[in-house]
Amino acid sequence: MGTVVDSTNKEATGSLPINKKVKVVFVLGGPGSGKGTQCANIVEHFGYTHLSAGDLLRAEIKSGSENGTMIQNMIKEGKIVPSEVTIALLQRAIQENGNDKFLIDGFPRNEENRAAFERVTGIQPDFVLFFDCPEEEMEKRLLSRNQGREDDNIETIRKRFKVYMESSLPVIEYYKSKEKVQKIDAAKPVNEVFNAVKAVFTPSGGK
Ligand code: UP5
Ligand code: MG
């Protein structure tokens, strides 16, 4: 169920406190596992709002914000942007949106992200949708994506995989220990992956 939040915590600088009841699903998985693709399907069928942390960070670069250059350098190196920056963007997006159901895609990426988000927003995810995909398949997808992403080159992809293994998988393990993980075999074709996703979001089929 959603979390009631009435926080006046201003730790994430410049952000508004979240003062509405929201339901959050974290969508996690390696680079190229299909998080964005499946989130678009979930939005269409289940009325969630999709917040991709990576997209919010890339929009911040484009907007010419004072953090833009720092964010750009971190993404180029496959490193994780400081929590306060990402959390402020997520918090603002949640606050400004009229919806009360959110897919947070690609966040939290490390233990510090996870703990800081919970501390600052008071929000705990309903569950975690985990797209499990072999590295070989993810690499193939990223190298053929062709959307002009600065981090879709083989050097950066290798760095992203390393950070994922070292920092992001432990977050998934943490939620596993809390029995909050819904694992999906993400190596299959898009429609087959979505069939598995649907079962999770359909009331009788999952959480
Ligand atoms: N595709 C998708 N599903 C397929 C399928 N089932 N079969 C065949 N092909 C499939 O998909 C990738 C490609 O594969 C697409 O071409 C798609 O058509 C195809 P997509 O849905 O885009 O995968 P996704 O998991 O979203 O991959 P993405 O590259 O976005 O994942 P990342 O986690 O690497 O990227 P993100 O944007 O989240 O983060 C980028 C960087 O931002 C990070 O490396 C980090 O530097 C920074 N960041 C932070 O610092 N903090 C954050 O909180 C978030 C990001
Ligand atoms: Mg994505």
XYZ file of N, CA and C and ligand atoms in Angstrom:
677
model
N 0.833 -1.199 0.000
C 0.000 0.000 0.000
C 0.869 1.251 0.000
N 0.293 2.388 -0.340
C 1.064 3.623 -0.418
C 1.531 4.089 0.948
N 2.433 5.017 0.913
C 2.990 5.519 2.159
C 2.467 6.929 2.379
N 1.954 7.215 3.564
C 1.518 8.577 3.850
C 2.740 9.378 4.262
N 2.949 10.467 3.574
C 4.148 11.236 3.840
C 3.774 12.684 4.104
N 4.228 13.216 5.199
C 4.093 14.645 5.421
C 5.432 15.144 5.928
N 6.364 15.201 5.018
C 7.736 15.493 5.410
C 8.048 16.971 5.235
N 8.760 17.536 6.182
C 9.235 18.900 6.002
C 10.751 18.899 5.879
N 11.270 17.707 5.607
C 12.716 17.558 5.503
C 13.234 18.214 4.223
N 14.148 19.121 4.351
C 14.654 19.854 3.180
C 16.050 19.379 2.778
N 16.386 18.148 3.180
C 17.750 17.667 2.938
C 18.116 17.728 1.451
N 17.153 17.350 0.601
C 17.403 17.438 -0.836
C 17.183 18.898 -1.219
N 18.257 19.613 -1.362
C 18.189 21.069 -1.464
C 17.303 21.538 -2.602
N 16.510 22.539 -2.321
C 15.684 23.153 -3.347
C 14.424 22.393 -3.659
N 14.188 21.245 -3.022
C 13.017 20.465 -3.374
C 11.876 20.735 -2.402
N 10.689 20.439 -2.881
C 9.511 20.589 -2.031
C 9.305 19.305 -1.254
N 8.761 19.402 -0.046
C 8.438 18.164 0.656
C 7.292 17.444 -0.050
N 7.290 16.113 0.037
C 6.191 15.358 -0.571
C 5.093 15.236 0.478
N 3.920 15.773 0.167
C 2.867 15.787 1.180
C 1.589 15.130 0.659
N 1.769 14.112 -0.148
C 0.592 13.364 -0.599
C 0.877 11.879 -0.479
N -0.186 11.105 -0.511
C -0.047 9.659 -0.394
C 0.302 9.096 -1.773
N 1.429 8.420 -1.871
C 1.834 7.891 -3.171
C 2.220 6.419 -3.090
N 2.037 5.761 -4.256
C 2.459 4.377 -4.388
C 3.645 4.375 -5.347
N 4.744 3.768 -4.922
C 5.962 3.773 -5.734
C 6.428 2.342 -6.009
N 6.761 2.092 -7.271
C 7.406 0.828 -7.654
C 8.781 1.183 -8.193
N 9.826 0.601 -7.625
C 11.169 0.784 -8.186
C 11.354 -0.226 -9.316
N 11.804 0.259 -10.481
C 12.058 -0.619 -11.621
C 13.574 -0.690 -11.812
N 14.130 -1.856 -11.498
C 15.589 -2.000 -11.498
C 16.027 -3.112 -12.440
N 17.315 -3.077 -12.785
C 17.886 -4.047 -13.717
C 19.064 -3.390 -14.406
N 19.896 -4.183 -15.027
C 21.123 -3.664 -15.617
C 20.873 -2.712 -16.777
N 21.940 -2.031 -17.208
C 21.864 -1.152 -18.373
C 21.412 -1.946 -19.602
N 20.312 -1.518 -20.225
C 19.821 -2.211 -21.408
C 18.929 -3.402 -21.115
N 18.548 -3.589 -19.870
C 17.690 -4.735 -19.533
C 16.243 -4.524 -19.990
N 15.905 -3.280 -20.368
C 14.561 -3.019 -20.892
C 13.653 -2.269 -19.920
N 14.229 -1.574 -18.950
C 13.435 -0.845 -17.960
C 12.528 0.198 -18.626
N 13.126 1.038 -19.471
C 12.369 2.108 -20.116
C 11.287 1.565 -21.031
N 11.633 0.553 -21.799
C 10.689 -0.061 -22.745
C 9.462 -0.595 -22.014
N 9.692 -1.318 -20.939
C 8.565 -1.930 -20.216
C 7.799 -0.894 -19.402
N 8.485 0.137 -18.905
C 7.771 1.188 -18.161
C 6.739 1.861 -19.071
N 7.107 2.074 -20.340
C 6.160 2.686 -21.278
C 4.911 1.815 -21.410
N 5.096 0.496 -21.454
C 3.945 -0.420 -21.526
C 3.103 -0.372 -20.254
N 3.766 -0.310 -19.120
C 3.044 -0.295 -17.836
C 2.197 0.986 -17.735
N 2.776 2.108 -18.158
C 2.054 3.389 -18.138
C 0.761 3.264 -18.944
N 0.900 2.696 -20.127
C -0.238 2.577 -21.033
C -1.356 1.699 -20.449
N -0.961 0.607 -19.795
C -1.974 -0.351 -19.327
C -2.422 -0.157 -17.886
N -1.580 0.434 -17.059
C -1.899 0.439 -15.625
C -1.913 1.830 -14.983
N -1.802 2.879 -15.811
C -2.021 4.239 -15.300
C -0.966 4.802 -14.360
N 0.216 4.245 -14.404
C 1.302 4.822 -13.592
C 1.938 6.001 -14.332
N 2.668 6.813 -13.600
C 3.541 7.824 -14.197
C 4.969 7.288 -14.141
N 5.655 7.388 -15.269
C 7.023 6.863 -15.377
C 8.036 7.959 -15.077
N 8.858 7.736 -14.070
C 9.956 8.666 -13.786
C 11.277 7.914 -13.943
N 11.975 8.179 -15.044
C 13.297 7.586 -15.233
C 14.330 8.535 -14.623
N 15.073 8.048 -13.636
C 16.093 8.901 -13.000
C 17.117 9.348 -14.044
N 17.496 8.442 -14.944
C 18.455 8.797 -15.994
C 17.900 9.884 -16.908
N 16.623 9.763 -17.294
C 16.013 10.794 -18.158
C 15.965 12.141 -17.432
N 15.635 12.131 -16.143
C 15.590 13.389 -15.382
C 16.981 14.027 -15.322
N 18.000 13.180 -15.157
C 19.374 13.710 -15.108
C 19.785 14.263 -16.474
N 19.428 13.541 -17.553
C 19.778 14.031 -18.895
C 19.033 15.340 -19.208
N 17.792 15.482 -18.731
C 17.044 16.729 -18.932
C 17.714 17.867 -18.165
N 18.265 17.544 -17.011
C 18.952 18.544 -16.192
C 20.202 19.057 -16.925
N 20.902 18.153 -17.612
C 22.075 18.576 -18.402
C 21.614 19.552 -19.491
N 20.557 19.166 -20.187
C 20.054 19.977 -21.316
C 19.566 21.348 -20.859
N 19.019 21.404 -19.643
C 18.430 22.660 -19.162
C 19.497 23.697 -18.826
N 20.765 23.284 -18.842
C 21.846 24.212 -18.532
C 21.960 24.499 -17.037
N 21.484 23.595 -16.208
C 21.545 23.796 -14.757
C 22.986 23.824 -14.269
N 23.195 24.374 -13.084
C 24.565 24.498 -12.556
C 25.208 23.129 -12.330
N 24.370 22.085 -12.143
C 24.917 20.736 -11.958
C 25.169 20.009 -13.278
N 24.781 20.640 -14.387
C 24.792 19.959 -15.675
C 26.128 19.320 -16.049
N 27.192 20.066 -15.925
C 28.498 19.555 -16.329
C 28.929 18.389 -15.456
N 28.676 18.511 -14.160
C 29.016 17.421 -13.229
C 28.229 16.158 -13.607
N 26.933 16.304 -13.860
C 26.093 15.151 -14.206
C 26.592 14.514 -15.502
N 26.884 15.351 -16.471
C 27.347 14.854 -17.775
C 28.627 14.017 -17.622
N 29.551 14.528 -16.806
C 30.807 13.802 -16.591
C 30.563 12.467 -15.891
N 29.672 12.460 -14.909
C 29.379 11.216 -14.187
C 28.767 10.185 -15.144
N 27.825 10.615 -15.969
C 27.146 9.684 -16.884
C 28.139 9.131 -17.907
N 29.003 9.992 -18.390
C 30.027 9.565 -19.362
C 30.925 8.477 -18.769
N 31.153 8.557 -17.463
C 32.007 7.584 -16.771
C 31.207 6.429 -16.171
N 29.904 6.456 -16.357
C 29.046 5.401 -15.802
C 28.935 5.455 -14.285
N 29.296 6.601 -13.695
C 29.271 6.711 -12.232
C 27.910 7.179 -11.729
N 27.681 6.973 -10.449
C 26.398 7.326 -9.857
C 26.424 8.768 -9.345
N 25.510 9.567 -9.865
C 25.394 10.988 -9.489
C 25.032 11.076 -7.999
N 25.561 12.080 -7.277
C 25.260 12.187 -5.841
C 23.750 12.142 -5.550
N 23.405 11.406 -4.511
C 22.002 11.168 -4.165
C 21.176 12.435 -4.082
N 21.739 13.490 -3.478
C 20.887 14.671 -3.243
C 20.403 15.284 -4.547
N 21.213 15.168 -5.597
C 20.835 15.730 -6.900
C 19.666 14.927 -7.483
N 19.828 13.603 -7.533
C 18.803 12.743 -8.137
C 17.513 12.781 -7.311
N 17.656 12.749 -6.000
C 16.471 12.733 -5.139
C 15.681 14.035 -5.284
N 16.377 15.168 -5.377
C 15.668 16.440 -5.550
C 14.850 16.422 -6.839
N 15.427 15.842 -7.910
C 14.709 15.783 -9.193
C 13.491 14.869 -9.086
N 13.661 13.719 -8.438
C 12.546 12.775 -8.292
C 11.445 13.374 -7.422
N 11.869 14.015 -6.340
C 10.917 14.600 -5.405
C 10.066 15.666 -6.094
N 10.738 16.500 -6.866
C 10.027 17.567 -7.570
C 9.050 16.973 -8.579
N 9.494 15.934 -9.297
C 8.635 15.319 -10.311
C 7.397 14.679 -9.667
N 7.586 14.046 -8.527
C 6.445 13.423 -7.831
C 5.481 14.502 -7.352
N 6.059 15.544 -6.764
C 5.252 16.615 -6.188
C 4.447 17.345 -7.256
N 5.074 17.569 -8.413
C 4.416 18.370 -9.453
C 3.388 17.580 -10.242
N 3.412 16.255 -10.106
C 2.516 15.426 -10.907
C 1.232 15.134 -10.139
N 0.106 15.173 -10.844
C -1.181 14.934 -10.185
C -1.424 13.468 -9.846
N -0.666 12.567 -10.456
C -0.883 11.134 -10.236
C -0.394 10.720 -8.841
N -0.858 9.557 -8.387
C -0.393 9.064 -7.087
C 0.300 7.708 -7.216
N 0.568 7.286 -8.481
C 1.244 5.986 -8.714
C 2.454 6.220 -9.608
N 3.628 5.872 -9.124
C 4.851 6.179 -9.868
C 5.739 4.952 -10.052
N 6.279 4.849 -11.275
C 7.352 3.886 -11.548
C 8.639 4.674 -11.487
N 9.516 4.342 -10.566
C 10.820 5.008 -10.509
C 11.838 4.061 -11.129
N 12.307 4.464 -12.313
C 13.122 3.595 -13.184
C 14.604 3.967 -13.051
N 15.422 2.962 -12.684
C 16.874 3.177 -12.631
C 17.364 3.830 -11.356
N 16.575 3.811 -10.330
C 16.921 4.367 -9.016
C 16.165 3.558 -7.972
N 16.751 3.256 -6.815
C 18.096 3.581 -6.324
C 19.172 2.661 -6.910
N 20.344 3.241 -7.150
C 21.448 2.501 -7.789
C 22.506 2.034 -6.822
N 22.456 2.526 -5.606
C 23.365 2.011 -4.579
C 22.686 2.135 -3.218
N 23.340 1.577 -2.231
C 22.762 1.534 -0.892
C 22.529 2.955 -0.358
N 23.432 3.849 -0.684
C 23.306 5.222 -0.194
C 22.102 5.908 -0.832
N 21.901 5.719 -2.147
C 20.692 6.211 -2.835
C 19.442 5.722 -2.118
N 19.439 4.441 -1.829
C 18.251 3.805 -1.243
C 17.924 4.400 0.126
N 18.955 4.465 0.968
C 18.726 4.950 2.328
C 18.368 6.441 2.322
N 19.037 7.217 1.465
C 18.772 8.664 1.433
C 17.360 8.952 0.927
N 16.916 8.210 -0.078
C 15.560 8.440 -0.618
C 14.516 8.175 0.461
N 14.721 7.085 1.165
C 13.772 6.719 2.216
C 13.773 7.772 3.334
N 14.973 8.219 3.674
C 15.111 9.197 4.755
C 14.487 10.541 4.368
N 14.767 10.988 3.145
C 14.338 12.321 2.721
C 12.840 12.349 2.401
N 12.353 11.342 1.704
C 10.954 11.380 1.245
C 10.017 10.625 2.178
N 10.543 9.726 2.976
C 9.700 8.880 3.826
C 8.986 7.788 3.037
N 9.307 7.665 1.744
C 8.619 6.695 0.884
C 9.365 5.358 0.853
N 8.616 4.278 0.997
C 9.156 2.937 0.765
C 8.419 2.374 -0.443
N 9.130 1.633 -1.292
C 8.449 1.100 -2.478
C 7.444 0.016 -2.094
N 6.354 -0.039 -2.866
C 5.406 -1.149 -2.703
C 6.116 -2.458 -3.010
N 6.836 -2.454 -4.147
C 7.660 -3.592 -4.518
C 8.701 -3.140 -5.532
N 9.602 -4.058 -5.873
C 10.665 -3.774 -6.827
C 10.491 -4.710 -8.015
N 10.393 -4.126 -9.198
C 10.322 -4.924 -10.416
C 11.757 -5.044 -10.932
N 12.238 -6.278 -10.985
C 13.656 -6.499 -11.320
C 13.771 -7.220 -12.656
N 14.366 -6.534 -13.630
C 14.575 -7.126 -14.943
C 15.940 -7.816 -14.979
N 15.883 -9.134 -15.019
C 17.086 -9.945 -14.970
C 17.491 -10.319 -16.399
N 18.693 -9.924 -16.798
C 19.112 -10.129 -18.197
C 20.625 -10.367 -18.248
N 21.076 -11.345 -19.039
C 22.525 -11.567 -19.131
C 23.246 -10.365 -19.760
N 24.464 -10.154 -19.295
C 25.255 -9.006 -19.757
C 25.433 -8.998 -21.281
N 25.666 -10.166 -21.825
C 25.871 -10.292 -23.276
C 24.696 -9.698 -24.063
N 23.486 -10.032 -23.627
C 22.277 -9.536 -24.292
C 22.131 -8.023 -24.085
N 22.419 -7.553 -22.871
C 22.297 -6.113 -22.597
C 23.292 -5.329 -23.457
N 24.499 -5.871 -23.567
C 25.530 -5.189 -24.371
C 25.089 -5.078 -25.837
N 24.550 -6.168 -26.352
C 24.078 -6.182 -27.738
C 22.993 -5.104 -27.938
N 22.067 -5.025 -27.006
C 20.969 -4.049 -27.131
C 21.491 -2.614 -27.083
N 22.400 -2.357 -26.149
C 22.898 -0.980 -25.990
C 23.689 -0.539 -27.212
N 24.467 -1.473 -27.772
C 25.297 -1.113 -28.921
C 24.455 -0.903 -30.176
N 23.235 -1.425 -30.183
C 22.410 -1.207 -31.382
C 21.261 -0.242 -31.112
N 21.288 0.452 -29.980
C 20.153 1.351 -29.655
C 20.125 2.573 -30.564
N 21.298 3.177 -30.818
C 21.334 4.302 -31.771
C 20.445 5.482 -31.441
N 20.412 5.860 -30.168
C 19.618 7.046 -29.830
C 20.505 8.213 -29.419
N 21.781 8.088 -29.755
C 22.698 9.191 -29.487
C 23.077 9.359 -28.025
N 22.865 8.322 -27.213
C 23.260 8.461 -25.801
C 24.775 8.409 -25.656
N 25.303 9.377 -24.927
C 26.755 9.504 -24.787
C 27.384 8.331 -24.055
N 26.541 7.565 -23.349
C 27.091 6.442 -22.577
C 26.912 5.100 -23.293
N 26.405 5.121 -24.527
C 26.232 3.872 -25.283
C 27.441 3.566 -26.167
N 28.613 3.617 -25.605
C 29.814 3.176 -26.316
C 30.447 2.090 -25.452
N 31.249 1.236 -26.084
C 31.696 0.028 -25.382
C 32.485 0.330 -24.098
N 33.312 1.404 -24.127
C 34.082 1.723 -22.898
C 33.145 2.075 -21.744
N 32.184 2.970 -22.017
C 31.265 3.386 -20.941
C 30.344 2.233 -20.542
N 29.923 1.435 -21.518
C 29.037 0.302 -21.204
C 29.718 -0.639 -20.201
N 31.012 -0.919 -20.415
C 31.745 -1.802 -19.487
C 31.766 -1.214 -18.079
N 31.957 0.122 -18.002
C 31.964 0.789 -16.688
C 30.580 0.707 -16.042
N 29.540 0.889 -16.856
C 28.158 0.816 -16.317
C 27.889 -0.577 -15.754
N 28.344 -1.612 -16.475
C 28.136 -2.993 -15.993
C 28.840 -3.217 -14.658
N 30.052 -2.672 -14.537
C 30.835 -2.869 -13.307
C 30.124 -2.196 -12.123
N 29.680 -0.964 -12.342
C 28.973 -0.233 -11.268
C 27.677 -0.966 -10.915
N 27.012 -1.485 -11.926
C 25.768 -2.233 -11.672
C 26.032 -3.447 -10.778
N 27.057 -4.240 -11.144
C 27.382 -5.438 -10.367
C 27.786 -5.089 -8.936
N 28.627 -4.067 -8.816
C 29.192 -3.751 -7.497
C 28.233 -2.982 -6.597
N 27.475 -2.050 -7.175
C 26.679 -1.140 -6.337
C 25.171 -1.353 -6.416
N 24.670 -1.717 -7.603
C 23.212 -1.761 -7.762
C 22.628 -3.123 -7.386
N 23.344 -4.209 -7.722
C 22.831 -5.537 -7.343
C 22.606 -5.673 -5.827
N 23.493 -5.109 -4.992
C 23.237 -5.193 -3.546
C 21.910 -4.553 -3.109
N 21.460 -3.538 -3.842
C 20.172 -2.916 -3.511
C 19.040 -3.923 -3.773
N 19.170 -4.643 -4.897
C 18.170 -5.660 -5.233
C 18.196 -6.773 -4.180
N 19.408 -7.142 -3.760
C 19.549 -8.155 -2.692
C 18.869 -7.692 -1.401
N 19.038 -6.413 -1.092
C 18.409 -5.849 0.112
C 16.891 -6.038 0.049
N 16.295 -5.676 -1.095
C 14.835 -5.799 -1.214
C 14.393 -7.263 -1.285
N 15.291 -8.126 -1.815
C 14.989 -9.560 -1.809
C 14.826 -10.037 -0.368
N 15.721 -9.580 0.479
C 15.675 -10.002 1.885
C 14.399 -9.514 2.555
N 13.771 -8.477 1.973
C 12.496 -7.974 2.509
C 11.303 -8.563 1.750
N 11.587 -9.517 0.868
C 10.558 -10.160 0.048
C 9.751 -9.172 -0.779
N 10.451 -8.189 -1.318
C 9.757 -7.169 -2.110
C 10.095 -7.248 -3.599
N 10.874 -8.254 -4.006
C 11.334 -8.284 -5.399
C 10.452 -9.180 -6.269
N 10.006 -8.632 -7.394
C 9.316 -9.401 -8.434
C 10.295 -9.518 -9.596
N 10.861 -10.710 -9.762
C 11.908 -10.892 -10.778
C 11.297 -11.333 -12.108
N 11.758 -10.694 -13.163
C 11.259 -10.972 -14.516
C 12.432 -11.416 -15.389
N 12.227 -12.454 -16.190
C 13.242 -12.862 -17.167
C 13.176 -11.875 -18.337
N 14.176 -10.978 -18.390
C 14.141 -9.865 -19.346
C 14.889 -10.159 -20.639
N 15.362 -11.394 -20.794
C 16.116 -11.743 -22.007
C 15.196 -12.115 -23.170
N 13.916 -12.285 -22.858
C 12.947 -12.697 -23.888
C 12.511 -11.507 -24.750
N 11.779 -11.770 -25.839
C 11.273 -10.666 -26.661
C 10.360 -9.728 -25.849
N 10.273 -8.466 -26.293
C 9.549 -7.422 -25.550
C 8.139 -7.860 -25.132
N 7.384 -8.459 -26.052
C 5.990 -8.811 -25.717
C 5.909 -9.918 -24.673
N 6.883 -10.829 -24.723
C 6.894 -11.909 -23.711
C 7.269 -11.364 -22.339
N 8.208 -10.428 -22.337
C 8.582 -9.796 -21.058
C 7.359 -9.073 -20.501
N 6.638 -8.373 -21.390
C 5.476 -7.619 -20.897
C 4.380 -8.546 -20.367
N 4.237 -9.709 -20.945
C 3.250 -10.659 -20.402
C 3.571 -11.004 -18.958
N 4.844 -11.196 -18.683
C 5.254 -11.492 -17.303
C 5.038 -10.280 -16.394
N 5.299 -9.101 -16.944
C 5.109 -7.862 -16.166
C 3.628 -7.681 -15.824
N 2.790 -7.928 -16.826
C 1.334 -7.772 -16.633
C 0.836 -8.614 -15.472
N 1.360 -9.816 -15.384
C 0.915 -10.717 -14.312
C 1.229 -10.125 -12.938
N 2.311 -9.382 -12.857
C 2.693 -8.759 -11.581
C 1.735 -7.619 -11.224
N 1.323 -6.849 -12.250
C 0.493 -5.669 -11.989
C -0.999 -5.965 -11.947
N -1.379 -7.148 -12.417
C -2.796 -7.491 -12.407
C -3.153 -7.981 -11.007
N -4.180 -7.380 -10.369
C -4.453 -7.625 -8.959
C -4.350 -9.072 -8.491
N -4.900 -10.025 -9.224
C -4.842 -11.401 -8.732
C -3.483 -12.042 -8.970
N -2.670 -11.417 -9.848
C -1.425 -12.065 -10.267
C -0.195 -11.652 -9.511
N -0.288 -10.749 -8.588
C 0.918 -10.324 -7.885
C 0.572 -9.228 -6.912
N 1.589 -8.371 -6.605
C 1.338 -7.331 -5.616
C 0.749 -6.090 -6.274
N 15.061 -3.641 -25.948
C 14.365 -3.463 -24.806
N 13.770 -4.600 -24.425
C 14.125 -5.543 -25.344
C 13.834 -6.938 -25.492
N 13.056 -7.584 -24.617
N 14.370 -7.597 -26.542
C 15.177 -6.936 -27.441
N 15.481 -5.613 -27.340
C 14.961 -4.919 -26.314
O 16.230 -0.858 -23.806
C 17.542 -0.800 -24.334
C 17.497 -1.172 -25.810
O 17.096 -2.523 -25.924
C 16.493 -0.357 -26.628
O 16.999 -0.155 -27.905
C 15.254 -1.253 -26.659
O 14.490 -1.053 -27.821
C 15.881 -2.638 -26.648
P 15.726 0.161 -22.679
O 14.299 -0.114 -22.436
O 16.130 1.532 -23.043
O 16.601 -0.371 -21.443
P 16.964 0.331 -20.073
O 17.037 -0.755 -19.055
O 16.054 1.461 -19.812
O 18.438 0.811 -20.435
P 19.200 2.136 -20.010
O 20.384 2.231 -20.890
O 18.289 3.309 -19.941
O 19.624 1.728 -18.529
P 20.659 2.397 -17.601
O 20.292 1.914 -16.255
O 22.052 2.161 -18.028
O 20.414 3.953 -17.874
P 19.799 5.132 -17.016
O 19.246 6.110 -17.957
O 18.943 4.605 -15.936
O 21.122 5.730 -16.336
C 22.155 6.272 -17.141
C 23.238 6.856 -16.257
O 22.714 7.921 -15.479
C 23.855 5.892 -15.225
O 24.866 5.084 -15.771
C 24.396 6.888 -14.192
O 25.606 7.446 -14.630
C 23.309 7.975 -14.211
N 22.285 7.761 -13.153
C 22.624 8.094 -11.850
O 23.741 8.532 -11.565
N 21.689 7.936 -10.868
C 20.431 7.461 -11.127
O 19.625 7.340 -10.173
C 20.101 7.112 -12.453
C 21.056 7.271 -13.445
Mg 16.331 3.567 -19.495
